[in-house]
PDB file of C-alpha atoms in Angstrom:
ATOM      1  CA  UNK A   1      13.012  -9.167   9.813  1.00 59.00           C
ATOM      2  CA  UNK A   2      15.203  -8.921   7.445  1.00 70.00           C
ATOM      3  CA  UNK A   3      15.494  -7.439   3.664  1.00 83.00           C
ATOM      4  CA  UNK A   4      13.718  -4.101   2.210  1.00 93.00           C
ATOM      5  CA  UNK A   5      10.177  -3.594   3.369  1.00 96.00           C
ATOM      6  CA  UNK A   6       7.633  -1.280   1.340  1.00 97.00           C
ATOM      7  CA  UNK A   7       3.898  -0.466   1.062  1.00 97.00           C
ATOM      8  CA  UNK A   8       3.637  -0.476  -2.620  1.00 97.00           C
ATOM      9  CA  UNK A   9       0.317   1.113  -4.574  1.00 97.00           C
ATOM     10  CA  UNK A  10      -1.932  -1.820  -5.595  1.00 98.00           C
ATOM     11  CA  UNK A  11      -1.785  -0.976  -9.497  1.00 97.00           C
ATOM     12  CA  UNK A  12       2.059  -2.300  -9.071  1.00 97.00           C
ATOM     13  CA  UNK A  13       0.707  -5.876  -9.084  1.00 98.00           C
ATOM     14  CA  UNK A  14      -1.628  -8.166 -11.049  1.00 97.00           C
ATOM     15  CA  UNK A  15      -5.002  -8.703 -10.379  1.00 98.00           C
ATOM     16  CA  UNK A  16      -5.145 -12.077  -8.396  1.00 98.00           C
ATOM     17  CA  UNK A  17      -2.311 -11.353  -5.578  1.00 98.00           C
ATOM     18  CA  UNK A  18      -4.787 -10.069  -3.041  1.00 98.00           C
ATOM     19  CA  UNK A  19      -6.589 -13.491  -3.308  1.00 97.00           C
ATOM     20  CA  UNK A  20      -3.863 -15.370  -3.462  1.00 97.00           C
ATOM     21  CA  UNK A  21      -2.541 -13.348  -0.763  1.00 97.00           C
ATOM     22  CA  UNK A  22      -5.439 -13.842   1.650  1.00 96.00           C
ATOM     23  CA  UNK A  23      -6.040 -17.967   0.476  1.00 95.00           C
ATOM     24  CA  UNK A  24      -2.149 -18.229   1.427  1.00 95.00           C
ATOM     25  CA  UNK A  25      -2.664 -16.450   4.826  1.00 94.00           C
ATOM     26  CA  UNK A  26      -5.505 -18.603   5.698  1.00 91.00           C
ATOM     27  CA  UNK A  27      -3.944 -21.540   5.115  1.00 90.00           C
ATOM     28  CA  UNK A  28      -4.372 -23.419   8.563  1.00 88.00           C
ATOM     29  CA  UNK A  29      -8.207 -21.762   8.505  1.00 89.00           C
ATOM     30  CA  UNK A  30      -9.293 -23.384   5.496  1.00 89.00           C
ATOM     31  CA  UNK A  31     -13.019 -22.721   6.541  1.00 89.00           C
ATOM     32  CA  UNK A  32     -12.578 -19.001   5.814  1.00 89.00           C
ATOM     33  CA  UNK A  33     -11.902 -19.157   2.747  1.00 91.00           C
ATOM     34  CA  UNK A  34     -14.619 -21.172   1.738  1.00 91.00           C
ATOM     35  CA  UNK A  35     -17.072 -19.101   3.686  1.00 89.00           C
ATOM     36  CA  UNK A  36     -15.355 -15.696   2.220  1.00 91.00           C
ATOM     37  CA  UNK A  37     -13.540 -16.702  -1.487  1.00 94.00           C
ATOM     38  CA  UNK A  38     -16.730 -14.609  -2.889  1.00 95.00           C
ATOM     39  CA  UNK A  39     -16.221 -11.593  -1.340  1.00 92.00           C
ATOM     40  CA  UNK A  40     -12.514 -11.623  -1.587  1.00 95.00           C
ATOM     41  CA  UNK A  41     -13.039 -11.489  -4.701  1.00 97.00           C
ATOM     42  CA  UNK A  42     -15.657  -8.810  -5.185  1.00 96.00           C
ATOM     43  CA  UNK A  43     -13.382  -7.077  -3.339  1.00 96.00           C
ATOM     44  CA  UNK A  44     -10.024  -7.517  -5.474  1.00 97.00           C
ATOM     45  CA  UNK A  45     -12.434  -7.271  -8.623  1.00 98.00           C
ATOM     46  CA  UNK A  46     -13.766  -3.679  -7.080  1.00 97.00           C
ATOM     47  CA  UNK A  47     -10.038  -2.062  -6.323  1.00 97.00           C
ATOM     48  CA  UNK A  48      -8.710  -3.372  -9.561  1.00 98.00           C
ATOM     49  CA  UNK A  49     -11.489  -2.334 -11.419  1.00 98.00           C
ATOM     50  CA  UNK A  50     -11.183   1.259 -10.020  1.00 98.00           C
ATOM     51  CA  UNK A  51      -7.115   2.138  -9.541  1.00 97.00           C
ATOM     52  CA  UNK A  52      -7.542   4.892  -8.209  1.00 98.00           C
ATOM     53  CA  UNK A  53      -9.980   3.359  -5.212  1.00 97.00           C
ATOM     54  CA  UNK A  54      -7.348   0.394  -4.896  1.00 97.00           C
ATOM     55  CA  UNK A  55      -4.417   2.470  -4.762  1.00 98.00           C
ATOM     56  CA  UNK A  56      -5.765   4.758  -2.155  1.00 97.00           C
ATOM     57  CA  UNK A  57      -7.382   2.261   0.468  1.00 97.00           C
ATOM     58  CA  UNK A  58      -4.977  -0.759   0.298  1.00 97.00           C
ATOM     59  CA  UNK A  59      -1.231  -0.808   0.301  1.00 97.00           C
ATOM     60  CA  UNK A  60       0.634  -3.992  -0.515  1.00 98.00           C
ATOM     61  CA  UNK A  61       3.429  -5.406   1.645  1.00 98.00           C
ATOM     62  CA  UNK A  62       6.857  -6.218  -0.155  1.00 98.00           C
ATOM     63  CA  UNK A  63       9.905  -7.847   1.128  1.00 97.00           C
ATOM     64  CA  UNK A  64      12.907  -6.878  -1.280  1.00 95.00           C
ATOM     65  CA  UNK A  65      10.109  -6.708  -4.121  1.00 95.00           C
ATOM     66  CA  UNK A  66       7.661  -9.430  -3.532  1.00 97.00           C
ATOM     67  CA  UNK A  67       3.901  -9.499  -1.657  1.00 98.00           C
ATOM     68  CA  UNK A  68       3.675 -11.081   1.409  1.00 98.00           C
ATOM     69  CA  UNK A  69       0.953  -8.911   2.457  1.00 98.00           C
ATOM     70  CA  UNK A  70      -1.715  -6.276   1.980  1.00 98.00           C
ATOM     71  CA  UNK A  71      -4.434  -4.597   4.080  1.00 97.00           C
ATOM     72  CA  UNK A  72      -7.304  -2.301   3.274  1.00 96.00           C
ATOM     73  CA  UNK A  73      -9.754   0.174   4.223  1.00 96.00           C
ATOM     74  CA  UNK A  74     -12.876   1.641   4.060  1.00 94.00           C
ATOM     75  CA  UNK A  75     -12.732   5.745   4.178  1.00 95.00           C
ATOM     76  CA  UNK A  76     -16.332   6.243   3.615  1.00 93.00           C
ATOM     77  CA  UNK A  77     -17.072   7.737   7.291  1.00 93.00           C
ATOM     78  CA  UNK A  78     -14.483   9.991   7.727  1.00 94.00           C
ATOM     79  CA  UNK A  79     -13.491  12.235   9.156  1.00 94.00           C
ATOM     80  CA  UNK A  80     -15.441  10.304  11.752  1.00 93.00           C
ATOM     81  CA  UNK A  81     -13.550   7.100  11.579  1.00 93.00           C
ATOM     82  CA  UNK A  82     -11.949   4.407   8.944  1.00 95.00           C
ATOM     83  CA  UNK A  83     -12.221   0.331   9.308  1.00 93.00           C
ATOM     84  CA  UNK A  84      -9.469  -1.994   8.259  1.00 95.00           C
ATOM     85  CA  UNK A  85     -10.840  -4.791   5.861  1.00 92.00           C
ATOM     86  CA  UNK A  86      -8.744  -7.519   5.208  1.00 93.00           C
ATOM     87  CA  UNK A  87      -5.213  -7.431   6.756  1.00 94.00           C
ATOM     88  CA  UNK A  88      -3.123 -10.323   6.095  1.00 95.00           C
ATOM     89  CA  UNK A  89       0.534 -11.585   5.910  1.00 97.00           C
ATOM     90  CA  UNK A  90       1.441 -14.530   4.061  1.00 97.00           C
ATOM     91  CA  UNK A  91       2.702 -17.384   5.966  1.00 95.00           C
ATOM     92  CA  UNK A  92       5.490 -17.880   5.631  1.00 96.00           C
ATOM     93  CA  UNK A  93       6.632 -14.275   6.780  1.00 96.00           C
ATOM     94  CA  UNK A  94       3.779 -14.835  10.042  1.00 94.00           C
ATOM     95  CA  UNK A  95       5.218 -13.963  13.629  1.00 93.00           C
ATOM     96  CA  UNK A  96       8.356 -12.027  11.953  1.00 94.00           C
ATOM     97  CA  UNK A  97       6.717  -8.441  12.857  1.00 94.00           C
ATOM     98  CA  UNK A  98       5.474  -7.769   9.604  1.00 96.00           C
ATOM     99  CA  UNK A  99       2.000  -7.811  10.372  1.00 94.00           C
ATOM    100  CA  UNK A 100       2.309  -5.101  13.326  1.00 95.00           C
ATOM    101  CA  UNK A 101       4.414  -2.772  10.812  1.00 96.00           C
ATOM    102  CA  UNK A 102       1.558  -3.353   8.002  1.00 96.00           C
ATOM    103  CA  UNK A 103      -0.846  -2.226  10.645  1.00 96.00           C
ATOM    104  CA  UNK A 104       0.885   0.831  12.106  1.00 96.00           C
ATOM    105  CA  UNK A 105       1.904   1.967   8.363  1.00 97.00           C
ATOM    106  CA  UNK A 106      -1.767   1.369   7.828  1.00 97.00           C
ATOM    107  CA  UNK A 107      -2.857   3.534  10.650  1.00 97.00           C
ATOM    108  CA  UNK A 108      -0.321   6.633  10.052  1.00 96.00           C
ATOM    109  CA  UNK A 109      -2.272   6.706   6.577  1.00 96.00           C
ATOM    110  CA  UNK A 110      -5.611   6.553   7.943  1.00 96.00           C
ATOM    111  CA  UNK A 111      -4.701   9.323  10.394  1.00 96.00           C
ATOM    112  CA  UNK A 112      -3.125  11.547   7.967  1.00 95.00           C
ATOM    113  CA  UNK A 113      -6.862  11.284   5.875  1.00 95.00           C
ATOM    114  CA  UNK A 114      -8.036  13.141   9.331  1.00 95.00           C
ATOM    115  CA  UNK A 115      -9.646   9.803  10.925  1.00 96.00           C
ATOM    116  CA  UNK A 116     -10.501   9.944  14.634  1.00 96.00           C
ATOM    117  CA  UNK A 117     -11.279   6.635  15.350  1.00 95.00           C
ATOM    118  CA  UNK A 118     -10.320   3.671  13.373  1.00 96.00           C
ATOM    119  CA  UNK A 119     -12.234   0.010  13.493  1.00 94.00           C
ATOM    120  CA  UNK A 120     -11.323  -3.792  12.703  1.00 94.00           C
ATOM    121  CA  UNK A 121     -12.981  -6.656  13.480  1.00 92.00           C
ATOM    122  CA  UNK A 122     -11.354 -10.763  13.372  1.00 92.00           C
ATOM    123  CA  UNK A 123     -12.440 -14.033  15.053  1.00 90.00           C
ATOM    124  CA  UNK A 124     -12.037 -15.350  18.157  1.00 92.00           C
ATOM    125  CA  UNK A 125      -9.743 -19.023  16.447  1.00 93.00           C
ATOM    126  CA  UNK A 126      -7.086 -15.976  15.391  1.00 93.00           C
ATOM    127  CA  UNK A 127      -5.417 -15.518  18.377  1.00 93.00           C
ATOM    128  CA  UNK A 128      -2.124 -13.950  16.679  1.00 92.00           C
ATOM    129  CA  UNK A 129      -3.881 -11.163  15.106  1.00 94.00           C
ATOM    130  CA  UNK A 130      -5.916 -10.195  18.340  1.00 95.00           C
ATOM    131  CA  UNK A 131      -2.396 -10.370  20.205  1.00 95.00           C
ATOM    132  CA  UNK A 132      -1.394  -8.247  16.838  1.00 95.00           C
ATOM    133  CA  UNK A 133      -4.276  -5.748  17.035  1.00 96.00           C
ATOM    134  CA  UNK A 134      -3.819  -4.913  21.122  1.00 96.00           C
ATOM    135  CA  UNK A 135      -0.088  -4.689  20.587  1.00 95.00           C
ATOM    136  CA  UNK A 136      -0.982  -1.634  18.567  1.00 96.00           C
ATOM    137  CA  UNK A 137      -3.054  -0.143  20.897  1.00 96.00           C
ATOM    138  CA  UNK A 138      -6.474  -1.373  19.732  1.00 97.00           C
ATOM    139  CA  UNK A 139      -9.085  -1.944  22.229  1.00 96.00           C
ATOM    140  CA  UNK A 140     -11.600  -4.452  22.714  1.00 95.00           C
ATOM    141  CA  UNK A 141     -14.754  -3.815  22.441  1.00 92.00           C
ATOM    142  CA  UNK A 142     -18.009  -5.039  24.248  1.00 88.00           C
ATOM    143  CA  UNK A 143     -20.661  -6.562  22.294  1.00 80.00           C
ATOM    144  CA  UNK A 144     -23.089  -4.079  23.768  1.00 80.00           C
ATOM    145  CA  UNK A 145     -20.783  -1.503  22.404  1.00 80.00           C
ATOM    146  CA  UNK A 146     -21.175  -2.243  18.504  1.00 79.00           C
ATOM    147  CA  UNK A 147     -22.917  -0.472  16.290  1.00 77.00           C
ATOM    148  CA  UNK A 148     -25.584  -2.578  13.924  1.00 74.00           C
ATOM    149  CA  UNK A 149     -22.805  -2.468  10.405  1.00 73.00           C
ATOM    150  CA  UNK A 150     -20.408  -4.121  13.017  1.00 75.00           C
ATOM    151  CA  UNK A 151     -22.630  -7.242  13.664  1.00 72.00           C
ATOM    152  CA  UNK A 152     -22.822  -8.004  10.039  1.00 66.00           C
ATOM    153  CA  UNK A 153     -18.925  -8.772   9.096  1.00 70.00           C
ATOM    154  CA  UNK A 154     -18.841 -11.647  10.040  1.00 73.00           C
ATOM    155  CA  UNK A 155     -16.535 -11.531  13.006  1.00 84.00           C
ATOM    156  CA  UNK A 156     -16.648 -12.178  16.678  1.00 86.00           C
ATOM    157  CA  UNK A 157     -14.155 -10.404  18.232  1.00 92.00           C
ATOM    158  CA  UNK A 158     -14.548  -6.272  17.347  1.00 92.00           C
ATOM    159  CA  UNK A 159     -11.687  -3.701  18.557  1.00 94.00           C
ATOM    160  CA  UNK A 160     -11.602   0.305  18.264  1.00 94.00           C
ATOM    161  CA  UNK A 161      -8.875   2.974  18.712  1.00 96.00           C
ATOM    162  CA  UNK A 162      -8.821   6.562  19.091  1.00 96.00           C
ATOM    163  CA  UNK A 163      -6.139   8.135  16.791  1.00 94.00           C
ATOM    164  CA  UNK A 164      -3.603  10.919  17.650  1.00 81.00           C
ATOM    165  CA  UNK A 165      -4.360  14.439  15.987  1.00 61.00           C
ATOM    166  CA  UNK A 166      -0.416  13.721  14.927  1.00 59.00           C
ATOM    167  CA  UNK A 167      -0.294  10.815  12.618  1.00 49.00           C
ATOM    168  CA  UNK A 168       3.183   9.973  12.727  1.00 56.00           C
ATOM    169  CA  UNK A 169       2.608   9.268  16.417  1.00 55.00           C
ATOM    170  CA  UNK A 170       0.917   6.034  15.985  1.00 52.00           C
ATOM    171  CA  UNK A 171       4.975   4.163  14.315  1.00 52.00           C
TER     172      UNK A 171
END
């Protein structure tokens, strides 16, 4: 890595990077976006469309000023737990550690907002971002182990993790 990394607000950026973030991302996997364009962007639509929401439950990625990722968040069952959304790095910054420092910046904010457990699901093709997801100490879970709103993501391959009561322990 090299250059200035931050986690900027979403209202810093126009409305279109977090599609163009996520078709750039999937790039080799062309079939998800045209199985998930829609919802991406329901989803940009819905955090631009409410700052406040956007700006709370998805952080942008910059390298010395520009995107090259985001993830997000859904806080709706805390305290009890959080799940990550979409999480993605742009290509061409893939396998340069930037995903695993999204995620763990990710998690220190979810655990300050009192989570205990956090949740993200991906698919069983996307081998880097399992590799990324057990690197920072999420689990795998069993299929008997997921609850019904887990089967209907969309995903095959689910993961859990308990969070620290400190949340600067999980950098």
């Amino acid at each position: 890595m090299s250059g200035t990394v931050a986690f900027e607000p979403l209202s810093r950026f126009e409305r279109g990077v977090l599609c163009r973030l996520l078709s750039d991302a999937y790039a080799l996997t062309p079939h998800y976006e045209a199985r998930d364009r829609q919802a991406w962007q329901a989803m940009e639509d819905f955090f631009f469309d409410n700052p406040a929401i956007g700006d709370a439950y998805c952080a942008v990625t910059t390298l010395c000023g520009e995107p090259i990722g985001f993830v997000s968040w859904d806080p709706r069952r805390l305290p009890g737990y959080a799940v990550i959304g979409h999480n993605c790095v742009a290509s061409a910054h893939k396998g340069k550690g930037y995903g695993v420092l999204q995620l763990r910046e990710t998690l220190a904010r979810i655990a300050r907002l009192g989570a205990k457990k956090v949740y993200v699901s991906t698919n069983a093709d996307l081998i880097p971002a399992q590799r990324m997801y057990e690197r920072v100490g999420f689990e795998r879970l069993a299929p008997e182990a997921l609850e019904p709103w887990q089967l209907g993501q969309g995903a095959d391959v689910y993961y859990g993790m308990t969070l620290q009561t400190d949340p600067e322990s999980v950098l």
